[in-house]
PDB file of C-alpha atoms in Angstrom:
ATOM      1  CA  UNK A   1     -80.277  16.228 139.727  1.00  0.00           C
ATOM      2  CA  UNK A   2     -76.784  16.601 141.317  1.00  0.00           C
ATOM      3  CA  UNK A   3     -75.256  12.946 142.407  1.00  0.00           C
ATOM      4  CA  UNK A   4     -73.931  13.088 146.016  1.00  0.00           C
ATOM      5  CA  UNK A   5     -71.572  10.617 147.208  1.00  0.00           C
ATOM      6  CA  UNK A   6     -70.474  10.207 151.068  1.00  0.00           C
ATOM      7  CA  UNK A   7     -66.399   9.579 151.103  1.00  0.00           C
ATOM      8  CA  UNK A   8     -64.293   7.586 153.843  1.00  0.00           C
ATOM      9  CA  UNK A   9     -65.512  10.038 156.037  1.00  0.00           C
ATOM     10  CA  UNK A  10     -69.202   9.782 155.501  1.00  0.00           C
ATOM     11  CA  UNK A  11     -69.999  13.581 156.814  1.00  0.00           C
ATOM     12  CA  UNK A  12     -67.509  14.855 153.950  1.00  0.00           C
ATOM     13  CA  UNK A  13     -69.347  14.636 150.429  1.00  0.00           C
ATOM     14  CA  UNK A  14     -68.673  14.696 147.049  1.00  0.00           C
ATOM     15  CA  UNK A  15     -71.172  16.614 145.085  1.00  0.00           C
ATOM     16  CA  UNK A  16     -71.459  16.064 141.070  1.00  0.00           C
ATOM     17  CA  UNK A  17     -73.579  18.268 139.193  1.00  0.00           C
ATOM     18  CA  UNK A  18     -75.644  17.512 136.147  1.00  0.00           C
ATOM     19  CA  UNK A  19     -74.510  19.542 133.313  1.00  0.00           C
ATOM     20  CA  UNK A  20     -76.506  19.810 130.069  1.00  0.00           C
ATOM     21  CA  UNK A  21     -74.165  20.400 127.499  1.00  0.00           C
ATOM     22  CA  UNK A  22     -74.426  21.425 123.518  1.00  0.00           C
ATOM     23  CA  UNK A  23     -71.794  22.944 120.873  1.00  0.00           C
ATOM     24  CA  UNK A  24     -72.097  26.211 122.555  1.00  0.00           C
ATOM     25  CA  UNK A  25     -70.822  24.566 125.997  1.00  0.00           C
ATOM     26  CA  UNK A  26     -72.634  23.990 128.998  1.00  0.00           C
ATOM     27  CA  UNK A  27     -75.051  25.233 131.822  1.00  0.00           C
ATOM     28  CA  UNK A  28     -75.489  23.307 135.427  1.00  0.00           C
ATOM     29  CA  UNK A  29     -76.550  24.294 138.513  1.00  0.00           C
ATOM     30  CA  UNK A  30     -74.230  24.356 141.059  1.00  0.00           C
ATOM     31  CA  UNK A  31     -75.743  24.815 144.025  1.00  0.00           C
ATOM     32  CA  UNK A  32     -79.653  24.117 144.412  1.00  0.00           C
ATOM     33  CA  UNK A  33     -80.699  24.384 148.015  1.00  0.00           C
ATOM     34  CA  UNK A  34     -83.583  22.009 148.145  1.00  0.00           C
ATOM     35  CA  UNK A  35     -81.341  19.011 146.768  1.00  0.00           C
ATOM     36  CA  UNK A  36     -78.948  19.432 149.355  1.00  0.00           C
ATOM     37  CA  UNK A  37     -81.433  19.551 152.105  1.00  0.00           C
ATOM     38  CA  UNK A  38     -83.125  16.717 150.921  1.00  0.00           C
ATOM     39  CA  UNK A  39     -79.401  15.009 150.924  1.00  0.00           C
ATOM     40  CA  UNK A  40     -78.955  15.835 154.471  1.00  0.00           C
ATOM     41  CA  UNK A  41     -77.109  19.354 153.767  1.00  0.00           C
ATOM     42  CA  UNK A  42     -79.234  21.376 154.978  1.00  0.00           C
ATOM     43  CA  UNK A  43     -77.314  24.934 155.354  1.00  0.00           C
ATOM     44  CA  UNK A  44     -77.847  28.402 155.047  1.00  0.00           C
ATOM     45  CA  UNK A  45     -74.606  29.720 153.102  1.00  0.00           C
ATOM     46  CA  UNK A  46     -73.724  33.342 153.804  1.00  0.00           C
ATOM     47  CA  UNK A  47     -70.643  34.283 151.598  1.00  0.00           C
ATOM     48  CA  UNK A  48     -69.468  33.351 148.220  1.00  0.00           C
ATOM     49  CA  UNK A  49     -65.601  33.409 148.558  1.00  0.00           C
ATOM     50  CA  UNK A  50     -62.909  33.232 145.454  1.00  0.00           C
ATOM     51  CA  UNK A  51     -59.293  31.902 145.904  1.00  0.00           C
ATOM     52  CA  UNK A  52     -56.629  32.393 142.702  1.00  0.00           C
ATOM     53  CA  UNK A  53     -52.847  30.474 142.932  1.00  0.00           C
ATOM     54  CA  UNK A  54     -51.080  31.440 140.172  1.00  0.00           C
ATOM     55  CA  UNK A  55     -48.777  28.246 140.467  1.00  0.00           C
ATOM     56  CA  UNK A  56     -48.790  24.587 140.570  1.00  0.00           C
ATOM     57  CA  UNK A  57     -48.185  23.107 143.973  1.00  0.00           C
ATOM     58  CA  UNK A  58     -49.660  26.157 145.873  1.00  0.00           C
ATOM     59  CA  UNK A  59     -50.862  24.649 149.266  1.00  0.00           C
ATOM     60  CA  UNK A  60     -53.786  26.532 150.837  1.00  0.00           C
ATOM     61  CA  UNK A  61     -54.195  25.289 154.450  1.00  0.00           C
ATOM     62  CA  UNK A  62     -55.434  23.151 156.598  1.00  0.00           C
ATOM     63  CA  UNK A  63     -57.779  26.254 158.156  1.00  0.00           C
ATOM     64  CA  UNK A  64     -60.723  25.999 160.053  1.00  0.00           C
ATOM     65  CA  UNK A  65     -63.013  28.378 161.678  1.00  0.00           C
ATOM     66  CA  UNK A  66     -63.853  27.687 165.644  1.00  0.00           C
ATOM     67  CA  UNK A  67     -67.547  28.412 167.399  1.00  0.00           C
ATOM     68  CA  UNK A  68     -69.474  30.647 167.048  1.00  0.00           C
ATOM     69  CA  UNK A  69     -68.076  31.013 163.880  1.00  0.00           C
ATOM     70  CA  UNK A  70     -67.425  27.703 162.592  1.00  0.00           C
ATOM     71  CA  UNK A  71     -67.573  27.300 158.755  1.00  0.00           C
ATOM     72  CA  UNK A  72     -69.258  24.430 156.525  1.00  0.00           C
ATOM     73  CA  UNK A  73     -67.822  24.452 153.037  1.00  0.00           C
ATOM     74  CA  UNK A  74     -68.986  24.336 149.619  1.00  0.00           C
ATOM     75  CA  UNK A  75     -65.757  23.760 147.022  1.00  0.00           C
ATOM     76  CA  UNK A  76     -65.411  23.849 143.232  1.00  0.00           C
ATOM     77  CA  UNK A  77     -62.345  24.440 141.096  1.00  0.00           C
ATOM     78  CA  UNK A  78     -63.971  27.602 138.654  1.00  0.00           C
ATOM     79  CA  UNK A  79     -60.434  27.226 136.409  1.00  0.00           C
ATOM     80  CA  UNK A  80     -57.939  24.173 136.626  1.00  0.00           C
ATOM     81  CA  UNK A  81     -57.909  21.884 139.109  1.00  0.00           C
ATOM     82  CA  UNK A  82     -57.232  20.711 142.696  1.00  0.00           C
ATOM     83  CA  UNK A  83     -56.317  17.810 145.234  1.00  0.00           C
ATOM     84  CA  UNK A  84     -58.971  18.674 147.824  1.00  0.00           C
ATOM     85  CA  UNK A  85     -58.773  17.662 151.389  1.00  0.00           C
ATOM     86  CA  UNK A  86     -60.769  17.431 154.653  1.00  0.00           C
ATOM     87  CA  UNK A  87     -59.536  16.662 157.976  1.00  0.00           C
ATOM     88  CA  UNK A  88     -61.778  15.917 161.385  1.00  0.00           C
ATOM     89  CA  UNK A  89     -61.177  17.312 163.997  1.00  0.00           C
ATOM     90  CA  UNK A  90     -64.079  16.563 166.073  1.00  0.00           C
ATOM     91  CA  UNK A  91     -62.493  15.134 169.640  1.00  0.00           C
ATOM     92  CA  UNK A  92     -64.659  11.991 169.940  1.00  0.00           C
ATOM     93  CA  UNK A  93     -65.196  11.031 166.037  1.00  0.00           C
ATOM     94  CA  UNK A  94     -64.387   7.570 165.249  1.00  0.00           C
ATOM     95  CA  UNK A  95     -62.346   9.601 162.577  1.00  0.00           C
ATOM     96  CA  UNK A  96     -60.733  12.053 164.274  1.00  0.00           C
ATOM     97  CA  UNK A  97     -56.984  12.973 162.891  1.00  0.00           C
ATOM     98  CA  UNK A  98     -58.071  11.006 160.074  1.00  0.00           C
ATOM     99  CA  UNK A  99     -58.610  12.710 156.023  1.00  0.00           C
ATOM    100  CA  UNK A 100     -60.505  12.324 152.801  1.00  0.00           C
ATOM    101  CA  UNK A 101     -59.680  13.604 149.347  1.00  0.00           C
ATOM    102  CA  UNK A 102     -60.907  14.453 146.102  1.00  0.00           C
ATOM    103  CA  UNK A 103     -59.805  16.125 143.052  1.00  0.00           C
ATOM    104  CA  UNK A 104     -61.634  18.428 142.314  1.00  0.00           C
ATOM    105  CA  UNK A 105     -61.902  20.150 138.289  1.00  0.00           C
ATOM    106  CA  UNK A 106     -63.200  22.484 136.461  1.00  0.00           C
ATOM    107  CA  UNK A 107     -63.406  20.351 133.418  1.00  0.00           C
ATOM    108  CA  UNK A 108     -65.558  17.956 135.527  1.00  0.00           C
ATOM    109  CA  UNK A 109     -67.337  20.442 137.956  1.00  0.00           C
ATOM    110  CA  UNK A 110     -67.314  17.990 141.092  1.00  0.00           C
ATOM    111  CA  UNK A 111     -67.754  20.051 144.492  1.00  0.00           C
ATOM    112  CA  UNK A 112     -66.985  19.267 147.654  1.00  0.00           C
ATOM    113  CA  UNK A 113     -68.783  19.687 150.998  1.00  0.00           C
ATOM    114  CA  UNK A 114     -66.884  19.784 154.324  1.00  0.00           C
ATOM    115  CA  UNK A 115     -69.189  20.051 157.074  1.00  0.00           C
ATOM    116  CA  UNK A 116     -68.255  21.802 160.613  1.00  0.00           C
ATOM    117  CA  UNK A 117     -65.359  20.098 162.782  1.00  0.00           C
ATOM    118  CA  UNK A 118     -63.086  20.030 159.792  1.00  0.00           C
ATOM    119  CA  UNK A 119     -59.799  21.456 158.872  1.00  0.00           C
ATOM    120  CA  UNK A 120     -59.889  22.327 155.007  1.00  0.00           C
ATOM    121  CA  UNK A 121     -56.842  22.592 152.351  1.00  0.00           C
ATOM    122  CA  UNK A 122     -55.880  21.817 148.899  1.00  0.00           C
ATOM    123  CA  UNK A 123     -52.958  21.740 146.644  1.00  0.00           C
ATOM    124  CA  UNK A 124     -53.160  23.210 143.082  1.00  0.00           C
ATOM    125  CA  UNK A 125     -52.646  20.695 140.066  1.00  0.00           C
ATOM    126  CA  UNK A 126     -52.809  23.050 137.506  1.00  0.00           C
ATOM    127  CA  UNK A 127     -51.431  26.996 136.889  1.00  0.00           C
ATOM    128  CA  UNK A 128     -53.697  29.658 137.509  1.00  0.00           C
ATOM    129  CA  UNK A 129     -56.372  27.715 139.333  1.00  0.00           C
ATOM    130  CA  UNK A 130     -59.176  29.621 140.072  1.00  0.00           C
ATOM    131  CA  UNK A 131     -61.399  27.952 143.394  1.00  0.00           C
ATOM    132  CA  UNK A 132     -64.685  29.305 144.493  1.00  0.00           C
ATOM    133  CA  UNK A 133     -66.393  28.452 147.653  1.00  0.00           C
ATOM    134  CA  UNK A 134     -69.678  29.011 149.607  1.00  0.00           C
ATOM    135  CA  UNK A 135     -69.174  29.443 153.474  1.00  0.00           C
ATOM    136  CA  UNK A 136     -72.183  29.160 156.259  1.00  0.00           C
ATOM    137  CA  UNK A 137     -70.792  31.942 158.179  1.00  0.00           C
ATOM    138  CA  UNK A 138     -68.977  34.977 157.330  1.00  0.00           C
ATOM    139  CA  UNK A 139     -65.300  34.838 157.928  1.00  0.00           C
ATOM    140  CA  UNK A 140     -63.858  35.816 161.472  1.00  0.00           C
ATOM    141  CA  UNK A 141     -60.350  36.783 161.890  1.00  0.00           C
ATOM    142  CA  UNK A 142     -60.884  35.970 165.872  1.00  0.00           C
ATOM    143  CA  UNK A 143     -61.909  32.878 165.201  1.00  0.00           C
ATOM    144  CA  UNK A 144     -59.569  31.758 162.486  1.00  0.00           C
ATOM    145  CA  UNK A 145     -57.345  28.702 163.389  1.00  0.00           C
ATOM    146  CA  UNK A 146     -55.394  26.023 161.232  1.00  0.00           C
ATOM    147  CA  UNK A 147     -52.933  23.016 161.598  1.00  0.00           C
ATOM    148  CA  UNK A 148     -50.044  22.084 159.485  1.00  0.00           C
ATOM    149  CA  UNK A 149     -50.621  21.136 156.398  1.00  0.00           C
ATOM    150  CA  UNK A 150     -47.213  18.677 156.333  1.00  0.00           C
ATOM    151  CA  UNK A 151     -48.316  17.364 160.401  1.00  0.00           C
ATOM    152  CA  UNK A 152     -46.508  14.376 160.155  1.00  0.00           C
ATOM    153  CA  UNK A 153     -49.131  12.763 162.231  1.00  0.00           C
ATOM    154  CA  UNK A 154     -51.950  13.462 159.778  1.00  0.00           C
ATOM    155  CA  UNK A 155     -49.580  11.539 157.133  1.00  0.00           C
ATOM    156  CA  UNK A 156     -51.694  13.183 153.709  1.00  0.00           C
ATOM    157  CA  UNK A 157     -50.517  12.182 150.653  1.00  0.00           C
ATOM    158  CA  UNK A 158     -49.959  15.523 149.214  1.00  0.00           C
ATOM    159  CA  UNK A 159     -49.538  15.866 145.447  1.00  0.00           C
ATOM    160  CA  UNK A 160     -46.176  18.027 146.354  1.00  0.00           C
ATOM    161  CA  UNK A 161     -43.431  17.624 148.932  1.00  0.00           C
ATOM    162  CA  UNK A 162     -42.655  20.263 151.489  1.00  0.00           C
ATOM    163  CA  UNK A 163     -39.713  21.503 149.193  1.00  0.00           C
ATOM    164  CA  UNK A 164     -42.345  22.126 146.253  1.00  0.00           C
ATOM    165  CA  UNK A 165     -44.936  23.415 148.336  1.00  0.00           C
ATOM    166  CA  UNK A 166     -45.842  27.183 147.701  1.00  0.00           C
ATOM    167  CA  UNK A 167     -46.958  28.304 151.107  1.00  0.00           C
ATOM    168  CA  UNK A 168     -48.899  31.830 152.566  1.00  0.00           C
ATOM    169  CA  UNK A 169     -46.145  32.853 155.589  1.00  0.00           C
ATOM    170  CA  UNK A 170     -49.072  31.845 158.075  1.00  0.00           C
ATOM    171  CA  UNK A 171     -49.312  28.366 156.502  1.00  0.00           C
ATOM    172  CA  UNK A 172     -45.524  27.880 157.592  1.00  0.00           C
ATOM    173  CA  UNK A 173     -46.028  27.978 160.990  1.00  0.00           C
ATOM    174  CA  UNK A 174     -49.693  26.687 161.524  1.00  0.00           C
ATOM    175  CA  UNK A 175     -49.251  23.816 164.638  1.00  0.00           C
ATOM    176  CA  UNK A 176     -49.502  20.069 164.650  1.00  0.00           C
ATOM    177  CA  UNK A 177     -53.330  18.981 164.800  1.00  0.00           C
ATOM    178  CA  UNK A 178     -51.653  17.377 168.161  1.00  0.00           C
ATOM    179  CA  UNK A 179     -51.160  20.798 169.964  1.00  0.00           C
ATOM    180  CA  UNK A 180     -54.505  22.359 169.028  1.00  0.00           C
ATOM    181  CA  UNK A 181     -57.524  21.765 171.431  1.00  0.00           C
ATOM    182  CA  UNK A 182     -59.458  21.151 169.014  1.00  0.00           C
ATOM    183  CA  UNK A 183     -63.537  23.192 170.414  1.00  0.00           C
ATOM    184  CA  UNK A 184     -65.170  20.525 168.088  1.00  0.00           C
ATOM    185  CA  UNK A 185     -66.863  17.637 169.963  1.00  0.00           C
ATOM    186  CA  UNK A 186     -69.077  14.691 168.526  1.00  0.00           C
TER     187      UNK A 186
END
């Protein structure tokens, strides 16, 4: 059975499946529905997404979905690995502006799960990292909203500085967490 672990931010959770292993290599399940409901995680995901950064230092966010199209997360590093991060932005959370991390491997296999009312990013560690993710609602180019990934205010101790940073043209110019009204309420 997979070993689930609530981080800082108890709604975030890091999700470490069992592998049984021989000389051959390996076989786990990554994703068994009636574990994670009986965890608490109790989803219906919709899409099976696949994300490939050829580099090191490749920074992929902080993106979030708003209603009706909000977006749970299921995250595993497929090839290489990955400093994983969640950020609430639920107005009202004891946590809001506040972030958890993990690293996430493909050597290991650990997963994370980012519930609604969070932003989502992650820097590359490793060349060539391959990430695959399971989403609870198909994505929505209306609905698709982010914050800086470098908000000064958010203070995350990225494995890369903004002159290392390999950035998508949209993640350049994504606004402070400060300037977004956030639709996410606890």
């Amino acid at each position: 059975m997979a070993a689930f672990t609530r981080l800082a931010i108890p709604d975030v959770v890091l999700v470490q499946p069992v592998r049984h292993g021989d000389a051959r290599g390996y076989f786990c399940e990554t994703y068994k529905k009636p574990q994670f409901d009986a965890f608490g995680v109790d989803l219906a995901f919709v899409q099976d997404n696949e994300s490939l950064s050829r580099e090191v230092g490749v920074v992929r966010g902080l993106h979030f979905q708003v209603p009706p199209m909000a977006q749970a997360k299921l995250v595993r590093a497929v090839r290489g690995a990955i400093f994983d991060v969640a950020v609430d932005i639920r107005r009202g959370s004891p946590s809001f502006g506040k972030w958890v991390a993990a690293t996430l491997t493909a050597s290991s296999g650990e997963q994370l799960f980012i519930p609604h009312g969070f932003a989502h990013g992650f820097c590359t560690l490793e060349p060539d990292t391959l990430i695959a993710y399971k989403v609870d609602a198909p994505y929505s180019r209306e609905n698709d909203a982010g914050i800086a990934w470098d908000d000064p205010d958010l203070a995350i101790d990225w494995p890369v500085g903004p002159d290392g940073a390999v950035l998508s043209d949209k993640d350049r110019v994504q606004p402070r967490l400060r300037d977004v009204s956030s639709p996410f309420v606890l």
